[in-house]
Amino acid sequence: MSQRPQTRDPELTRARILDAAEALFVEQGFSAVKLSELARAAEVTKSLIHHHFGSKEQLWESVKNRAFERYFTAQMAMLEEAGEPDAALLRSSVEAYFHFLRDNPDVVRLFAWTHLEGDNHCGELDNQLVGAGAEWVRQAQWRGLLRQDVNPTHVIAVFVMTCTQWFEAKCHHEHWPGMGSDEAFLEDFLKIFMEGVVPRG
């Protein structure tokens, strides 16, 4: 297949490379995709990929960040616009992340590939959001709104890992006897999780 004429718009070229890379990474993971395959799918030269992203590894990081960016932006806005910390905001954060994964199965597959391939590089957006969430939990603990005997980062980790695993392994557990729908699971998880983080009476 011949390459399409190179566009003079660098942003369009960058977006085309990202689109092609995301499709390939979602299907095959990071390790299996060759740079020549990426160039062919995006209809650009390998040198152009290097020009925009530097390396396959940096392109992979850009794909992950772009996939996560919409949720990151919405969640950071939720934290920044919130008034005094309360349990309702924590509940809303769980619901927002769960629904983001439900509505973006390609992101779930990207996350699954990072786990399968032992990708231990946490992106800047990921670190920033977890840090902001943990700080919000810490402030709520200081105010007596959440129990103080748990690590704030662990509070964030519990709901992130539960939601992520629910969708990553859904093809397996959805056939378990008595397993409910996405929303039924979310409702039950919130009962257990929220009961576990509020102060003991």
Coordinates of N, CA and C in Angstrom, one line a residue:
M1 N 0.8 -1.2 0.0 CA 0.0 0.0 0.0 C 0.9 1.2 0.0
S2 N 0.6 2.2 -0.9 CA 1.4 3.4 -0.9 C 1.0 4.3 0.2
Q3 N 1.9 5.1 0.6 CA 1.6 6.1 1.7 C 0.9 7.3 1.1
R4 N 0.0 7.8 1.9 CA -0.7 9.0 1.5 C 0.2 10.2 1.5
P5 N 0.0 11.2 0.7 CA 0.9 12.4 0.7 C 1.0 12.9 2.1
Q6 N 2.2 13.3 2.5 CA 2.4 13.8 3.9 C 1.7 15.2 4.1
T7 N 0.9 15.3 5.1 CA 0.3 16.5 5.4 C 1.2 17.5 6.0
R8 N 0.9 18.8 5.7 CA 1.8 19.9 6.2 C 1.3 20.3 7.6
D9 N 0.2 19.7 8.1 CA -0.3 20.0 9.4 C 0.3 19.0 10.4
P10 N 1.3 19.5 11.3 CA 1.9 18.5 12.2 C 0.9 17.9 13.2
E11 N -0.1 18.7 13.6 CA -1.1 18.2 14.6 C -1.9 17.1 14.0
L12 N -2.3 17.2 12.7 CA -3.1 16.2 12.1 C -2.2 14.9 11.9
T13 N -1.0 15.1 11.6 CA 0.0 13.9 11.4 C 0.1 13.2 12.8
R14 N 0.3 14.0 13.8 CA 0.5 13.5 15.1 C -0.8 12.7 15.6
A15 N -1.9 13.3 15.3 CA -3.2 12.6 15.6 C -3.4 11.3 14.9
R16 N -3.0 11.3 13.6 CA -3.1 10.1 12.8 C -2.2 9.0 13.3
I17 N -1.0 9.4 13.7 CA -0.1 8.4 14.3 C -0.7 7.8 15.6
L18 N -1.2 8.7 16.4 CA -1.8 8.3 17.7 C -3.0 7.4 17.5
D19 N -3.8 7.7 16.5 CA -5.0 6.8 16.2 C -4.6 5.5 15.8
A20 N -3.6 5.4 14.9 CA -3.1 4.1 14.4 C -2.5 3.3 15.5
A21 N -1.7 4.0 16.3 CA -0.9 3.3 17.4 C -1.9 2.8 18.4
E22 N -2.9 3.6 18.8 CA -3.9 3.1 19.8 C -4.6 1.9 19.3
A23 N -5.0 1.9 18.0 CA -5.7 0.7 17.5 C -4.9 -0.6 17.6
L24 N -3.6 -0.4 17.2 CA -2.7 -1.6 17.2 C -2.3 -2.0 18.7
F25 N -2.1 -1.0 19.5 CA -1.8 -1.4 20.9 C -3.0 -2.1 21.6
V26 N -4.2 -1.6 21.3 CA -5.4 -2.2 21.9 C -5.5 -3.6 21.5
E27 N -5.2 -3.9 20.2 CA -5.3 -5.2 19.7 C -4.2 -6.2 20.1
Q28 N -3.0 -5.7 20.1 CA -1.8 -6.5 20.2 C -0.9 -6.3 21.5
G29 N -1.2 -5.2 22.2 CA -0.3 -4.8 23.2 C 0.9 -4.1 22.7
F30 N 1.8 -3.7 23.6 CA 3.0 -2.9 23.2 C 4.0 -3.7 22.6
S31 N 4.4 -4.8 23.2 CA 5.6 -5.5 22.7 C 5.5 -6.1 21.3
A32 N 4.3 -6.5 21.0 CA 4.1 -7.2 19.7 C 4.1 -6.3 18.5
V33 N 3.8 -5.0 18.7 CA 3.7 -4.1 17.6 C 5.1 -3.6 17.2
K34 N 5.4 -3.7 15.9 CA 6.6 -3.2 15.3 C 6.4 -1.8 14.8
L35 N 7.5 -1.0 14.8 CA 7.5 0.4 14.4 C 7.1 0.4 12.9
S36 N 7.6 -0.5 12.1 CA 7.2 -0.6 10.7 C 5.7 -0.8 10.5
E37 N 5.1 -1.6 11.4 CA 3.7 -1.8 11.3 C 2.9 -0.5 11.7
L38 N 3.4 0.2 12.7 CA 2.8 1.5 13.1 C 2.9 2.5 11.9
A39 N 4.0 2.5 11.3 CA 4.2 3.5 10.2 C 3.2 3.1 9.0
R40 N 3.1 1.8 8.8 CA 2.2 1.4 7.7 C 0.8 1.7 8.0
A41 N 0.4 1.5 9.2 CA -1.0 1.7 9.6 C -1.4 3.2 9.6
A42 N -0.4 4.0 10.0 CA -0.6 5.5 10.0 C -0.3 6.1 8.6
E43 N 0.3 5.3 7.7 CA 0.6 5.8 6.4 C 1.6 7.0 6.5
V44 N 2.6 6.8 7.3 CA 3.7 7.7 7.4 C 5.0 7.0 7.4
T45 N 6.1 7.7 7.4 CA 7.4 7.0 7.5 C 7.8 6.8 9.0
K46 N 8.7 5.8 9.2 CA 9.2 5.6 10.6 C 9.9 6.9 11.1
S47 N 10.6 7.6 10.2 CA 11.3 8.8 10.7 C 10.3 9.8 11.2
L48 N 9.1 9.9 10.6 CA 8.1 10.8 11.0 C 7.6 10.5 12.4
I49 N 7.5 9.2 12.7 CA 7.1 8.8 14.0 C 8.1 9.2 15.0
H50 N 9.4 9.0 14.7 CA 10.5 9.4 15.6 C 10.5 10.9 15.8
H51 N 10.2 11.6 14.7 CA 10.2 13.1 14.8 C 9.2 13.6 15.8
H52 N 8.0 12.9 15.8 CA 6.9 13.4 16.6 C 6.9 12.8 18.0
F53 N 7.5 11.6 18.2 CA 7.4 10.9 19.5 C 8.7 10.5 20.0
G54 N 9.7 10.5 19.2 CA 11.0 10.1 19.7 C 11.3 8.6 19.7
S55 N 10.4 7.8 20.1 CA 10.6 6.3 20.2 C 9.2 5.6 20.3
K56 N 9.2 4.3 20.1 CA 8.0 3.6 20.3 C 7.5 3.7 21.7
E57 N 8.4 3.7 22.7 CA 8.1 3.7 24.1 C 7.4 5.1 24.4
Q58 N 7.9 6.1 23.9 CA 7.3 7.4 24.1 C 5.9 7.5 23.4
L59 N 5.8 6.9 22.3 CA 4.5 6.9 21.6 C 3.5 6.1 22.5
W60 N 3.9 5.0 23.1 CA 3.1 4.2 23.9 C 2.6 5.0 25.1
E61 N 3.5 5.8 25.7 CA 3.1 6.7 26.8 C 2.1 7.7 26.4
S62 N 2.3 8.3 25.2 CA 1.3 9.3 24.7 C 0.0 8.7 24.4
V63 N -0.1 7.4 23.9 CA -1.4 6.8 23.7 C -2.1 6.6 25.0
K64 N -1.4 6.1 26.0 CA -2.0 5.9 27.3 C -2.5 7.2 27.9
N65 N -1.7 8.2 27.8 CA -2.1 9.5 28.4 C -3.3 10.1 27.7
R66 N -3.4 9.9 26.4 CA -4.5 10.5 25.6 C -5.8 9.7 26.0
A67 N -5.7 8.4 26.1 CA -6.8 7.6 26.5 C -7.4 7.9 27.8
F68 N -6.5 8.3 28.8 CA -6.9 8.5 30.1 C -7.3 10.0 30.4
E69 N -6.9 10.9 29.4 CA -7.0 12.3 29.7 C -8.4 12.8 29.9
R70 N -9.4 12.2 29.2 CA -10.8 12.7 29.4 C -11.3 12.5 30.8
Y71 N -11.0 11.3 31.4 CA -11.4 11.0 32.7 C -10.6 11.9 33.7
F72 N -9.3 12.0 33.4 CA -8.4 12.8 34.3 C -8.9 14.2 34.4
T73 N -9.3 14.8 33.3 CA -9.7 16.2 33.3 C -11.0 16.4 34.1
A74 N -12.0 15.5 33.9 CA -13.2 15.5 34.5 C -13.1 15.3 36.0
Q75 N -12.2 14.4 36.4 CA -12.1 14.0 37.8 C -11.3 15.2 38.6
M76 N -10.3 15.7 37.9 CA -9.6 16.8 38.6 C -10.5 18.0 38.8
A77 N -11.4 18.3 37.8 CA -12.3 19.4 37.9 C -13.3 19.1 39.1
M78 N -13.7 17.8 39.2 CA -14.6 17.5 40.3 C -13.9 17.8 41.7
L79 N -12.6 17.4 41.8 CA -11.9 17.6 43.0 C -11.7 19.1 43.3
E80 N -11.4 19.9 42.2 CA -11.1 21.3 42.4 C -12.3 22.1 42.7
E81 N -13.5 21.7 42.2 CA -14.7 22.4 42.4 C -15.4 22.0 43.7
A82 N -15.0 20.9 44.3 CA -15.6 20.5 45.5 C -15.4 21.5 46.7
G83 N -16.3 21.6 47.6 CA -16.1 22.4 48.7 C -15.4 21.6 49.8
E84 N -16.0 21.6 51.0 CA -15.4 20.8 52.1 C -15.5 19.3 51.7
P85 N -14.4 18.5 52.0 CA -14.4 17.1 51.7 C -15.6 16.4 52.4
D86 N -16.2 15.5 51.7 CA -17.2 14.7 52.3 C -17.3 13.3 51.6
A87 N -18.1 12.4 52.2 CA -18.1 11.0 51.7 C -18.8 11.0 50.3
A88 N -19.7 12.0 50.1 CA -20.5 12.0 48.8 C -19.5 12.2 47.6
L89 N -18.5 13.0 47.8 CA -17.5 13.2 46.7 C -16.7 11.9 46.4
L90 N -16.4 11.1 47.5 CA -15.7 9.9 47.3 C -16.6 8.9 46.5
R91 N -17.9 8.8 46.9 CA -18.8 8.0 46.2 C -18.9 8.4 44.7
S92 N -19.0 9.7 44.4 CA -19.1 10.2 43.1 C -17.9 9.9 42.3
S93 N -16.7 9.9 42.9 CA -15.5 9.5 42.2 C -15.4 8.1 41.8
V94 N -15.9 7.2 42.7 CA -16.0 5.8 42.3 C -16.9 5.6 41.1
E95 N -18.1 6.2 41.2 CA -19.1 6.1 40.1 C -18.5 6.6 38.8
A96 N -17.8 7.7 38.9 CA -17.2 8.3 37.6 C -16.2 7.4 37.0
Y97 N -15.3 6.8 37.8 CA -14.3 5.9 37.3 C -14.9 4.6 36.7
F98 N -15.9 4.1 37.4 CA -16.5 2.9 37.0 C -17.2 3.1 35.6
H99 N -17.9 4.2 35.5 CA -18.6 4.5 34.3 C -17.7 4.8 33.1
F100 N -16.6 5.5 33.5 CA -15.6 5.8 32.4 C -15.1 4.5 31.8
L101 N -14.7 3.5 32.7 CA -14.3 2.2 32.1 C -15.4 1.5 31.4
R102 N -16.6 1.5 31.9 CA -17.7 0.9 31.2 C -17.9 1.4 29.8
D103 N -17.7 2.7 29.7 CA -18.0 3.4 28.4 C -16.8 3.4 27.4
N104 N -15.6 3.0 27.9 CA -14.4 3.0 27.1 C -13.6 1.7 27.2
P105 N -14.2 0.7 26.5 CA -13.6 -0.7 26.6 C -12.2 -0.7 26.0
D106 N -11.8 0.2 25.1 CA -10.5 0.2 24.5 C -9.5 0.6 25.6
V107 N -9.9 1.5 26.5 CA -9.0 1.9 27.6 C -8.8 0.7 28.5
V108 N -9.8 0.0 28.8 CA -9.7 -1.2 29.6 C -8.7 -2.2 29.0
R109 N -8.7 -2.4 27.7 CA -7.8 -3.3 27.1 C -6.4 -2.7 27.2
L110 N -6.2 -1.4 27.0 CA -4.9 -0.8 27.2 C -4.3 -1.1 28.6
F111 N -5.2 -0.8 29.6 CA -4.8 -1.1 31.0 C -4.4 -2.6 31.2
A112 N -5.2 -3.5 30.6 CA -4.9 -4.9 30.7 C -3.5 -5.2 30.1
W113 N -3.2 -4.6 28.9 CA -1.9 -4.9 28.3 C -0.8 -4.4 29.2
T114 N -1.0 -3.2 29.8 CA 0.1 -2.7 30.7 C 0.4 -3.7 31.9
H115 N -0.7 -4.3 32.4 CA -0.5 -5.3 33.5 C 0.1 -6.6 33.0
L116 N -0.4 -7.1 31.9 CA 0.1 -8.3 31.3 C 1.6 -8.2 31.0
E117 N 2.0 -7.1 30.5 CA 3.4 -6.9 30.0 C 4.3 -6.3 31.1
G118 N 3.8 -6.2 32.3 CA 4.7 -5.7 33.4 C 5.1 -4.3 33.2
D119 N 4.3 -3.5 32.6 CA 4.6 -2.0 32.4 C 4.4 -1.4 33.8
N120 N 5.6 -1.0 34.4 CA 5.5 -0.4 35.7 C 5.7 1.1 35.7
H121 N 5.5 1.6 34.5 CA 5.7 3.1 34.4 C 4.3 3.8 34.6
C122 N 4.2 4.4 35.7 CA 2.9 5.2 36.0 C 3.0 6.5 35.3
G123 N 2.0 6.8 34.4 CA 2.0 8.1 33.7 C 1.9 9.3 34.6
E124 N 2.3 10.4 34.1 CA 2.2 11.6 34.9 C 0.7 11.9 35.3
L125 N -0.2 11.7 34.4 CA -1.6 12.0 34.8 C -2.1 11.0 35.9
D126 N -1.7 9.8 35.8 CA -2.1 8.8 36.8 C -1.5 9.2 38.2
N127 N -0.2 9.5 38.2 CA 0.4 9.9 39.5 C -0.3 11.2 40.0
Q128 N -0.6 12.1 39.2 CA -1.1 13.4 39.6 C -2.5 13.2 40.2
L129 N -3.3 12.4 39.5 CA -4.7 12.1 40.0 C -4.7 11.3 41.3
V130 N -3.9 10.3 41.4 CA -3.9 9.5 42.6 C -3.4 10.4 43.8
G131 N -2.4 11.2 43.5 CA -1.9 12.1 44.6 C -3.0 13.1 45.0
A132 N -3.7 13.7 44.1 CA -4.8 14.6 44.4 C -5.9 13.9 45.2
G133 N -6.3 12.7 44.7 CA -7.3 12.0 45.4 C -6.9 11.6 46.8
A134 N -5.7 11.1 47.0 CA -5.2 10.8 48.3 C -5.2 12.0 49.3
E135 N -4.8 13.1 48.7 CA -4.7 14.3 49.5 C -6.2 14.7 50.0
W136 N -7.1 14.6 49.1 CA -8.5 14.9 49.4 C -9.0 13.9 50.5
V137 N -8.6 12.6 50.4 CA -9.0 11.7 51.5 C -8.4 12.1 52.8
R138 N -7.1 12.5 52.7 CA -6.4 12.9 54.0 C -7.1 14.0 54.6
Q139 N -7.5 15.0 53.9 CA -8.2 16.2 54.4 C -9.5 15.7 55.1
A140 N -10.2 14.8 54.4 CA -11.5 14.3 55.0 C -11.2 13.6 56.3
Q141 N -10.1 12.9 56.3 CA -9.8 12.2 57.6 C -9.5 13.2 58.7
W142 N -8.8 14.2 58.4 CA -8.5 15.3 59.4 C -9.7 15.9 60.0
R143 N -10.8 16.0 59.1 CA -12.0 16.6 59.5 C -13.0 15.6 60.2
G144 N -12.5 14.3 60.3 CA -13.3 13.3 61.0 C -14.4 12.7 60.1
L145 N -14.3 13.0 58.8 CA -15.4 12.5 57.9 C -15.1 11.1 57.3
L146 N -13.9 10.7 57.3 CA -13.5 9.4 56.9 C -12.6 8.8 58.0
R147 N -12.6 7.5 58.2 CA -11.8 6.9 59.2 C -10.3 7.2 59.0
Q148 N -9.6 7.3 60.1 CA -8.2 7.8 60.1 C -7.2 6.7 60.2
D149 N -7.6 5.5 60.3 CA -6.7 4.4 60.5 C -6.4 3.6 59.3
V150 N -6.6 4.3 58.1 CA -6.3 3.6 56.8 C -5.4 4.6 56.0
N151 N -4.5 4.1 55.2 CA -3.7 4.9 54.3 C -4.5 5.5 53.2
P152 N -4.5 6.9 53.1 CA -5.3 7.5 52.1 C -5.1 7.0 50.6
T153 N -3.8 6.7 50.3 CA -3.6 6.2 49.0 C -4.2 4.8 48.8
H154 N -4.3 4.0 49.9 CA -4.9 2.7 49.8 C -6.4 2.8 49.5
V155 N -7.0 3.9 50.1 CA -8.5 4.1 49.8 C -8.7 4.3 48.3
I156 N -7.8 5.1 47.7 CA -7.9 5.3 46.2 C -7.7 4.0 45.5
A157 N -6.6 3.3 45.9 CA -6.2 2.0 45.3 C -7.3 1.0 45.3
V158 N -8.0 0.9 46.4 CA -9.1 -0.1 46.5 C -10.2 0.0 45.5
F159 N -10.6 1.3 45.3 CA -11.7 1.4 44.3 C -11.2 1.4 42.9
V160 N -10.0 1.9 42.7 CA -9.4 1.9 41.3 C -9.2 0.4 40.9
M161 N -8.6 -0.4 41.7 CA -8.3 -1.7 41.4 C -9.5 -2.6 41.2
T162 N -10.5 -2.4 42.1 CA -11.8 -3.1 42.0 C -12.5 -2.8 40.7
C163 N -12.6 -1.5 40.4 CA -13.3 -1.2 39.1 C -12.6 -1.7 37.9
T164 N -11.2 -1.5 37.9 CA -10.4 -2.0 36.8 C -10.6 -3.5 36.6
Q165 N -10.4 -4.2 37.7 CA -10.5 -5.7 37.6 C -11.9 -6.2 37.1
W166 N -12.9 -5.5 37.6 CA -14.3 -5.8 37.2 C -14.4 -5.9 35.6
F167 N -13.9 -4.9 35.0 CA -14.0 -4.8 33.5 C -12.9 -5.6 32.8
E168 N -11.7 -5.7 33.4 CA -10.7 -6.5 32.7 C -11.1 -8.0 32.7
A169 N -11.7 -8.5 33.7 CA -12.0 -9.9 33.8 C -13.4 -10.2 33.6
K170 N -14.2 -9.3 33.0 CA -15.6 -9.5 32.9 C -16.0 -10.7 32.0
C171 N -15.2 -11.0 31.0 CA -15.6 -12.1 30.2 C -15.5 -13.4 30.9
H172 N -14.8 -13.4 32.1 CA -14.7 -14.6 32.9 C -15.9 -14.6 34.0
H173 N -15.9 -13.6 34.8 CA -16.8 -13.6 35.9 C -18.3 -13.3 35.6
E174 N -18.6 -12.8 34.4 CA -20.0 -12.5 34.1 C -20.8 -13.8 34.0
H175 N -20.1 -14.9 33.8 CA -20.9 -16.2 33.7 C -21.0 -16.9 35.1
W176 N -20.5 -16.3 36.2 CA -20.6 -17.0 37.5 C -22.1 -17.0 37.9
P177 N -22.5 -18.1 38.5 CA -23.9 -18.2 38.9 C -24.3 -17.0 39.8
G178 N -25.4 -16.3 39.5 CA -25.9 -15.2 40.3 C -25.3 -13.9 40.1
M179 N -24.3 -13.8 39.2 CA -23.6 -12.5 39.0 C -24.6 -11.5 38.4
G180 N -24.6 -10.3 38.9 CA -25.5 -9.3 38.5 C -24.9 -8.4 37.4
S181 N -25.6 -7.4 37.0 CA -25.2 -6.4 36.0 C -24.1 -5.5 36.5
D182 N -23.5 -4.7 35.6 CA -22.6 -3.7 36.0 C -23.1 -2.8 37.1
E183 N -24.3 -2.3 36.9 CA -24.8 -1.4 37.9 C -25.2 -2.0 39.2
A184 N -25.6 -3.3 39.1 CA -25.9 -4.0 40.4 C -24.6 -4.3 41.2
F185 N -23.5 -4.6 40.5 CA -22.2 -4.8 41.1 C -21.7 -3.5 41.7
L186 N -21.8 -2.4 41.0 CA -21.4 -1.1 41.5 C -22.2 -0.7 42.7
E187 N -23.5 -0.9 42.7 CA -24.3 -0.6 43.9 C -23.8 -1.4 45.1
D188 N -23.6 -2.7 44.9 CA -23.2 -3.5 46.1 C -21.7 -3.1 46.5
F189 N -20.9 -2.9 45.6 CA -19.5 -2.5 45.9 C -19.5 -1.2 46.7
L190 N -20.3 -0.2 46.3 CA -20.4 1.1 47.0 C -20.9 0.9 48.5
K191 N -21.9 0.0 48.7 CA -22.3 -0.3 50.0 C -21.2 -0.8 50.9
I192 N -20.4 -1.8 50.4 CA -19.3 -2.3 51.1 C -18.2 -1.3 51.3
F193 N -17.8 -0.6 50.3 CA -16.7 0.3 50.3 C -17.0 1.5 51.2
M194 N -18.1 2.2 51.0 CA -18.5 3.4 51.7 C -18.7 3.0 53.2
E195 N -19.2 1.9 53.5 CA -19.4 1.5 54.9 C -18.0 1.3 55.6
G196 N -17.0 0.8 54.7 CA -15.7 0.6 55.3 C -14.9 1.8 55.5
V197 N -15.2 2.9 54.9 CA -14.3 4.1 55.0 C -14.9 5.2 56.0
V198 N -16.1 5.1 56.3 CA -16.7 6.1 57.2 C -16.2 5.7 58.7
P199 N -16.2 6.7 59.5 CA -15.7 6.5 60.9 C -16.6 5.5 61.6
R200 N -16.1 4.7 62.5 CA -16.8 3.8 63.4 C -17.6 4.6 64.4
G201 N -18.9 4.1 64.6 CA -19.7 4.8 65.5 C -19.4 4.5 67.0

